[in-house]
PDB file of C-alpha atoms in Angstrom:
ATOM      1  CA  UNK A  26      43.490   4.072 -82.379  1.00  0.00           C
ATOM      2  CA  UNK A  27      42.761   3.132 -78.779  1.00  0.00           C
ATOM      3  CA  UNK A  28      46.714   2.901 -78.166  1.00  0.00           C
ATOM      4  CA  UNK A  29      47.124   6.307 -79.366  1.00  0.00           C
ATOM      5  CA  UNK A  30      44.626   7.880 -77.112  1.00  0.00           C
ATOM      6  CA  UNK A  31      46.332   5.796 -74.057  1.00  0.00           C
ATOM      7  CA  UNK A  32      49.517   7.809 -74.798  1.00  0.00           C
ATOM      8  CA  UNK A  33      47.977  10.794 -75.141  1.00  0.00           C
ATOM      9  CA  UNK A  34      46.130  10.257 -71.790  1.00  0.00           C
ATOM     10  CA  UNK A  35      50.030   8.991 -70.177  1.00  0.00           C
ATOM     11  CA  UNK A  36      52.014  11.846 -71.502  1.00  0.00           C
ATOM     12  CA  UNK A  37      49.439  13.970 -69.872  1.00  0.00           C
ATOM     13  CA  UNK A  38      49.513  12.425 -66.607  1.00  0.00           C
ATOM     14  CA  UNK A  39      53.276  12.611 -66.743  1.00  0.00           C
ATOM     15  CA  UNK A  40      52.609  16.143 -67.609  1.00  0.00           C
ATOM     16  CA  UNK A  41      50.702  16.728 -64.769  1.00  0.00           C
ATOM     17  CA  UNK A  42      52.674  14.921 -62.255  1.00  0.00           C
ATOM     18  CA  UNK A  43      55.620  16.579 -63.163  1.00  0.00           C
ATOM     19  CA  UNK A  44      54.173  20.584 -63.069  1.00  0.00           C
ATOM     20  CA  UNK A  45      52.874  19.599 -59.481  1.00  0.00           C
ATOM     21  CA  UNK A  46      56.488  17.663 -58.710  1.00  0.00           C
ATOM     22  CA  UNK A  47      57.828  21.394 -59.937  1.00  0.00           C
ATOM     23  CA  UNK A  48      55.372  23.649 -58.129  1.00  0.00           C
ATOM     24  CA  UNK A  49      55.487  21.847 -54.876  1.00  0.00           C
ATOM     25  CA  UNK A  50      59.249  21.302 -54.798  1.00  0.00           C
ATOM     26  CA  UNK A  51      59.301  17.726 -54.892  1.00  0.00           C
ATOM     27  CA  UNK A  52      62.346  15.987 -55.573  1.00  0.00           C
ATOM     28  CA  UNK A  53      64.751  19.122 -55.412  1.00  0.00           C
ATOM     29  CA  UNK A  54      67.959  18.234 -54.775  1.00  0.00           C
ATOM     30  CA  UNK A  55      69.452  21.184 -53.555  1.00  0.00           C
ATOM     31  CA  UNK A  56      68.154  21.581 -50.132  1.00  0.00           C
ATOM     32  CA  UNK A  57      66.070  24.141 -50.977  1.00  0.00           C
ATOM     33  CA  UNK A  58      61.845  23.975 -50.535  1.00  0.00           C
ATOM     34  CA  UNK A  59      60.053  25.445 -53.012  1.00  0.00           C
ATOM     35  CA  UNK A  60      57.114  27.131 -50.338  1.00  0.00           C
ATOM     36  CA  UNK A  61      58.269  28.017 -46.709  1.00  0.00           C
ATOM     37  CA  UNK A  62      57.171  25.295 -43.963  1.00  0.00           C
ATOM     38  CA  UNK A  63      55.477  26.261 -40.755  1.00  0.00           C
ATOM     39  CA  UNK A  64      58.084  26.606 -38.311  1.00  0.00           C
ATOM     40  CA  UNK A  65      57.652  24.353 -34.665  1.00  0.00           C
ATOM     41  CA  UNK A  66      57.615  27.174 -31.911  1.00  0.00           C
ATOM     42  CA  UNK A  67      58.503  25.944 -28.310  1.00  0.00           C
ATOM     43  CA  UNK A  68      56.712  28.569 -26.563  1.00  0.00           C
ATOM     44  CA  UNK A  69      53.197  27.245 -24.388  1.00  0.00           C
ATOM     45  CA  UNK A  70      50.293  27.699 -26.390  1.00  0.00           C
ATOM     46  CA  UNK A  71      51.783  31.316 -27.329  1.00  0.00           C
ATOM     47  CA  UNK A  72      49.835  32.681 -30.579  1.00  0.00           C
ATOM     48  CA  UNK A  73      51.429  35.737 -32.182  1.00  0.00           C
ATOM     49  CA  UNK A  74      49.837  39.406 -32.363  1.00  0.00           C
ATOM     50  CA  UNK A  75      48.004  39.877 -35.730  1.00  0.00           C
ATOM     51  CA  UNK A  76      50.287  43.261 -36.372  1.00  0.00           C
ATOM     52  CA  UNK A  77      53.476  43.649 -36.356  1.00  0.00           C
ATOM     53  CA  UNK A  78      54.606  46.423 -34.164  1.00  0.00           C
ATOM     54  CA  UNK A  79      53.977  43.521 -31.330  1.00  0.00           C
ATOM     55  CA  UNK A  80      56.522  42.894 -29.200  1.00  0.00           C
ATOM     56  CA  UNK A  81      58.391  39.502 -30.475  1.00  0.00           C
ATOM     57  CA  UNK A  82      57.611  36.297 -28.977  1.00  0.00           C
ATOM     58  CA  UNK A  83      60.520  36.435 -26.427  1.00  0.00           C
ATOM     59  CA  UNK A  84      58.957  39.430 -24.680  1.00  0.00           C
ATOM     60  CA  UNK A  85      55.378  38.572 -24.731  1.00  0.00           C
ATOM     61  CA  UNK A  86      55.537  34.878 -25.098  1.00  0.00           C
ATOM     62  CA  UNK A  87      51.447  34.583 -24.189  1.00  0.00           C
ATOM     63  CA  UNK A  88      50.060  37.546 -26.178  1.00  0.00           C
ATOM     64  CA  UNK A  89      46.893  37.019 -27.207  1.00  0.00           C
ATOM     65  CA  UNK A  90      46.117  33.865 -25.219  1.00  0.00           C
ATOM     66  CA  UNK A  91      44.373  32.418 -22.599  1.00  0.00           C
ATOM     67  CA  UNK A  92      46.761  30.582 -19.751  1.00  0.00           C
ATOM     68  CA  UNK A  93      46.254  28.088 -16.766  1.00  0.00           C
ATOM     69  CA  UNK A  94      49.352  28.663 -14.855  1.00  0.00           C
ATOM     70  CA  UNK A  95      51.030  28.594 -11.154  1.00  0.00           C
ATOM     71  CA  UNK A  96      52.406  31.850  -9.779  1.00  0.00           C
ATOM     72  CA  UNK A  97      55.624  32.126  -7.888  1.00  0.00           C
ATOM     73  CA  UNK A  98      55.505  35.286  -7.055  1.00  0.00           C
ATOM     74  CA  UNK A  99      54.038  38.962  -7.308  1.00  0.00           C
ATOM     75  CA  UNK A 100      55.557  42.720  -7.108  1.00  0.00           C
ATOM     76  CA  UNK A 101      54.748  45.991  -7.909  1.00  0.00           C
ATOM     77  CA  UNK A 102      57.701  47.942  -9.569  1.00  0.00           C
ATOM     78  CA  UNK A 103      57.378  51.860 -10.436  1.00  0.00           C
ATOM     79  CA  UNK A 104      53.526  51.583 -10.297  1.00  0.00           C
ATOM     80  CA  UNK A 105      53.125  48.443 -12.589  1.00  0.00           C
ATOM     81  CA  UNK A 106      52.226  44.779 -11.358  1.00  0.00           C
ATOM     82  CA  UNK A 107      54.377  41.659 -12.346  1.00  0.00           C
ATOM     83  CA  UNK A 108      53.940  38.272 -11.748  1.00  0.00           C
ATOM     84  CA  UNK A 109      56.003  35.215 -12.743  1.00  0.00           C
ATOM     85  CA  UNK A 110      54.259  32.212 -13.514  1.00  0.00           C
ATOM     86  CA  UNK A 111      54.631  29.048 -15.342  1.00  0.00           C
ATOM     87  CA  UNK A 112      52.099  27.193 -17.355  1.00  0.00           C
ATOM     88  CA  UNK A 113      50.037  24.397 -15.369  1.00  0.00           C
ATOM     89  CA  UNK A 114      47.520  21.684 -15.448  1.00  0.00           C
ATOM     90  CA  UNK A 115      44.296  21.709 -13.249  1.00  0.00           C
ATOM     91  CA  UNK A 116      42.122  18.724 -12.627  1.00  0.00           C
ATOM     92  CA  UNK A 117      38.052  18.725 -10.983  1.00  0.00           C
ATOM     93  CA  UNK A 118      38.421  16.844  -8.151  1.00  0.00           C
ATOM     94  CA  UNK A 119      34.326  15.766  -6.971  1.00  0.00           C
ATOM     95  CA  UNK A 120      35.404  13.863  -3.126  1.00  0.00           C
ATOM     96  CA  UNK A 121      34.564  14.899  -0.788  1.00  0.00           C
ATOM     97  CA  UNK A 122      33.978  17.962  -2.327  1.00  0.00           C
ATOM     98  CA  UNK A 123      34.017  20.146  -5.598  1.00  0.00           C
ATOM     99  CA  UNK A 124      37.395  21.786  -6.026  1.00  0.00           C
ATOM    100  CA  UNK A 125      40.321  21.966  -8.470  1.00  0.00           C
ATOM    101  CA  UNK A 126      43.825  19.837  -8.011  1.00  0.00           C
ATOM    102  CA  UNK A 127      46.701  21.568  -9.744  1.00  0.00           C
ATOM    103  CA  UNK A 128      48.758  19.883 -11.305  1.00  0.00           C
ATOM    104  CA  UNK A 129      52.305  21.786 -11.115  1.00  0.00           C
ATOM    105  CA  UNK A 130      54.117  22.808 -14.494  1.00  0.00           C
ATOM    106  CA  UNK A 131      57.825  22.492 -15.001  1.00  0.00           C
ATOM    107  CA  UNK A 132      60.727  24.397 -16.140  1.00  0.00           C
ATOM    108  CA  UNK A 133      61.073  28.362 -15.428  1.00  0.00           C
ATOM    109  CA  UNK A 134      58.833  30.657 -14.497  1.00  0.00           C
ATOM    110  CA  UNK A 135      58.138  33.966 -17.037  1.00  0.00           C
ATOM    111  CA  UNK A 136      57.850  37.195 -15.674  1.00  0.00           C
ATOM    112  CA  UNK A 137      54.501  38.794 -17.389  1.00  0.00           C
ATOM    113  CA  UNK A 138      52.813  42.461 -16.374  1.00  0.00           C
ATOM    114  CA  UNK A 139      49.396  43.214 -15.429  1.00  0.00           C
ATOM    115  CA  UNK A 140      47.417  45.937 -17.861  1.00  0.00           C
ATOM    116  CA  UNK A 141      46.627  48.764 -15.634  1.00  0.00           C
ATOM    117  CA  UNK A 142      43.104  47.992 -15.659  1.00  0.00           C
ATOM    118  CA  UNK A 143      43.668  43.762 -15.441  1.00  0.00           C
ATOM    119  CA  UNK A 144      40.220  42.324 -13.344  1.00  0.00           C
ATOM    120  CA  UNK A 145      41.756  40.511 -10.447  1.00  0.00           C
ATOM    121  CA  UNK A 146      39.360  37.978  -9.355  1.00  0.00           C
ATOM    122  CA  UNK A 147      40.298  35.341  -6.310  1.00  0.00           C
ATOM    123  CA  UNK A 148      38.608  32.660  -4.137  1.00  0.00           C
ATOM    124  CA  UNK A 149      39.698  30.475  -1.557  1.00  0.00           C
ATOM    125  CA  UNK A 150      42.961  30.283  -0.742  1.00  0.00           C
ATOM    126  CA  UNK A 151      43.740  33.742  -1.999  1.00  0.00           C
ATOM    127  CA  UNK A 152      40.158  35.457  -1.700  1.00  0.00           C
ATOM    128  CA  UNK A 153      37.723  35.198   1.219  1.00  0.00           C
ATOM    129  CA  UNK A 154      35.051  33.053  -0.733  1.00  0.00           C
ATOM    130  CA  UNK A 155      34.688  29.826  -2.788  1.00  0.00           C
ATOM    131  CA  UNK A 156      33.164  32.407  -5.514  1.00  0.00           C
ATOM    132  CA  UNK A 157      35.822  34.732  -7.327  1.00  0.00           C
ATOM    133  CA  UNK A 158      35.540  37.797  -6.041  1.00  0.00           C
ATOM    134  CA  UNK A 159      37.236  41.013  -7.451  1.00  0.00           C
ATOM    135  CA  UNK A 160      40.102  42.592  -6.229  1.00  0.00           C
ATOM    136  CA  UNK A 161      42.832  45.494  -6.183  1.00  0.00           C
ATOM    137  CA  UNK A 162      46.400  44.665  -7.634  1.00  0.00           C
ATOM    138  CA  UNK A 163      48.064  45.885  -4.015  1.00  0.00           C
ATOM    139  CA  UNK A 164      45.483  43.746  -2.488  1.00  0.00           C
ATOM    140  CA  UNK A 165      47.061  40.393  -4.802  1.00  0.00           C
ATOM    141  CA  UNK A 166      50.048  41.038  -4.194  1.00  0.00           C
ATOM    142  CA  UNK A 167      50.036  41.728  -0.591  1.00  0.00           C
ATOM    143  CA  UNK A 168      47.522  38.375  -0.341  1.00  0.00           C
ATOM    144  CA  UNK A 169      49.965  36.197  -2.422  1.00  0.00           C
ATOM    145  CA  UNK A 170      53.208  37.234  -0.596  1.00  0.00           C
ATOM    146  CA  UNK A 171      51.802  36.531   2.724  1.00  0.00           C
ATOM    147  CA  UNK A 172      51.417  32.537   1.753  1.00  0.00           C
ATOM    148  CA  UNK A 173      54.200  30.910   2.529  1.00  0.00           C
ATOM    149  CA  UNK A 174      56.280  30.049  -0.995  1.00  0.00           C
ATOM    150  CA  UNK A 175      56.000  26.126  -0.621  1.00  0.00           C
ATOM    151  CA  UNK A 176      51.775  26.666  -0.478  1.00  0.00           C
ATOM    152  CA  UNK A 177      51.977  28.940  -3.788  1.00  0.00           C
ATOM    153  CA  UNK A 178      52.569  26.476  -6.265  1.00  0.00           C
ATOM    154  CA  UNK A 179      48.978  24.746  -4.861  1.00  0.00           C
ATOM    155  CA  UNK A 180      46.640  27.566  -6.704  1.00  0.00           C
ATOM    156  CA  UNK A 181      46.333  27.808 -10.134  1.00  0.00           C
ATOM    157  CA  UNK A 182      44.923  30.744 -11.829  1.00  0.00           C
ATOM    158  CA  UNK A 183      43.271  31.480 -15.320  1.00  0.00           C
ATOM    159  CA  UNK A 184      44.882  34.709 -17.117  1.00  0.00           C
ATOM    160  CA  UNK A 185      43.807  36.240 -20.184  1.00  0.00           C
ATOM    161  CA  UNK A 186      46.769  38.465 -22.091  1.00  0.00           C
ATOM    162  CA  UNK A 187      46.158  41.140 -24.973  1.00  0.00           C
ATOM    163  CA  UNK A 188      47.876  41.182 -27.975  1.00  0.00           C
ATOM    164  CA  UNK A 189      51.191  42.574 -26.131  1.00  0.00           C
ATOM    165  CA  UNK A 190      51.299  40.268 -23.667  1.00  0.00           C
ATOM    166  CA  UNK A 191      50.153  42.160 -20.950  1.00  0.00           C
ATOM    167  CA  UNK A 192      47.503  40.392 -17.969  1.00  0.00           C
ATOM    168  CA  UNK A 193      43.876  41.369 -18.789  1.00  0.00           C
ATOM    169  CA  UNK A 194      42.565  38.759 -16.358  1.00  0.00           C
ATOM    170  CA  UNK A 195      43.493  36.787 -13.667  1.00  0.00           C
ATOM    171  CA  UNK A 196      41.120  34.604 -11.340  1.00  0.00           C
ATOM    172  CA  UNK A 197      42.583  31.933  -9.356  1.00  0.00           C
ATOM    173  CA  UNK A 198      40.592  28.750  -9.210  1.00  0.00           C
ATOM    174  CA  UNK A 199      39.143  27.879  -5.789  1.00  0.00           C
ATOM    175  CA  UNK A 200      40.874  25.029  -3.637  1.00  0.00           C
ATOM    176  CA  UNK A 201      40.197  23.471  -0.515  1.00  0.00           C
TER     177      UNK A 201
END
């Protein structure tokens, strides 16, 4: 009697084994999976809108995130403010001082626009203070384009972007 219960108990194992072998597609041979995988995006810590009438991820390749990146360079184009920038690295330095090192991205730079009401906050080099201070758009752009483009890639700024991709926030982080 105990051997008949031990194939009972087998077949259903077997049973088992074989409806999750089915569900999950294990074992098909014909190159198809049974449940979609997650696809491997290359795009920097981009996370997609939650609706879709977003733009896709070519065109707002930071929507919704928070960035630490270098900026190359800034423009205002029929009333609208760009900047290109690349994702970056920053690192507390403590001697002699407290400040941040930044530690330069590579590859190109993505050209991203400013919402119309994006808080522009910038210390030292950029601003006049070691605290962020707020600023216009004009007065960003006109501040960035008069370092020379060599120094640029030395400040690294935080930016925040909405679900379309657009620059909510940008401070740069203050170094000596």
């Amino acid at each position: 009697m105990r051997i008949s219960h031990r194939r009972t108990a087998v077949h259903c194992l077997v049973a088992v084994a074989f409806g999750a072998a089915v569900l999950t597609g294990c074992g098909s041979d014909d190159g198809t999976d049974a449940a979609p995988q997650p696809s491997v995006s290359t795009q920097p810590s981009a996370a997609p809108a939650s609706d879709d009438a977003s733009a896709p991820a070519d065109e707002a390749p930071f929507a919704g995130t928070k960035q630490f990146v270098q900026i190359e360079n800034a423009w205002t184009e029929d009333g609208k403010t760009y900047v290109s920038v690349r994702p970056a690295e920053k690192e507390a330095m403590t001697e002699p001082h407290e400040a941040w090192i930044v530690v330069p991205g590579e590859g190109p730079y993505t050209t991203v626009p400013l919402a119309d009401e994006a808080q522009v906050l910038l210390s030292v080099p950029l601003g006049d203070d070691s605290r962020a201070t707020s600023y216009s758009q004009a007065e960003f752009v006109s501040r960035l384009t008069a370092q020379e483009a060599d120094a640029r890639p030395r400040t690294g700024y935080d930016l925040s972007f909405d679900g379309e991709g657009n620059v909510t926030r940008l401070k740069s982080l203050y170094t000596s």
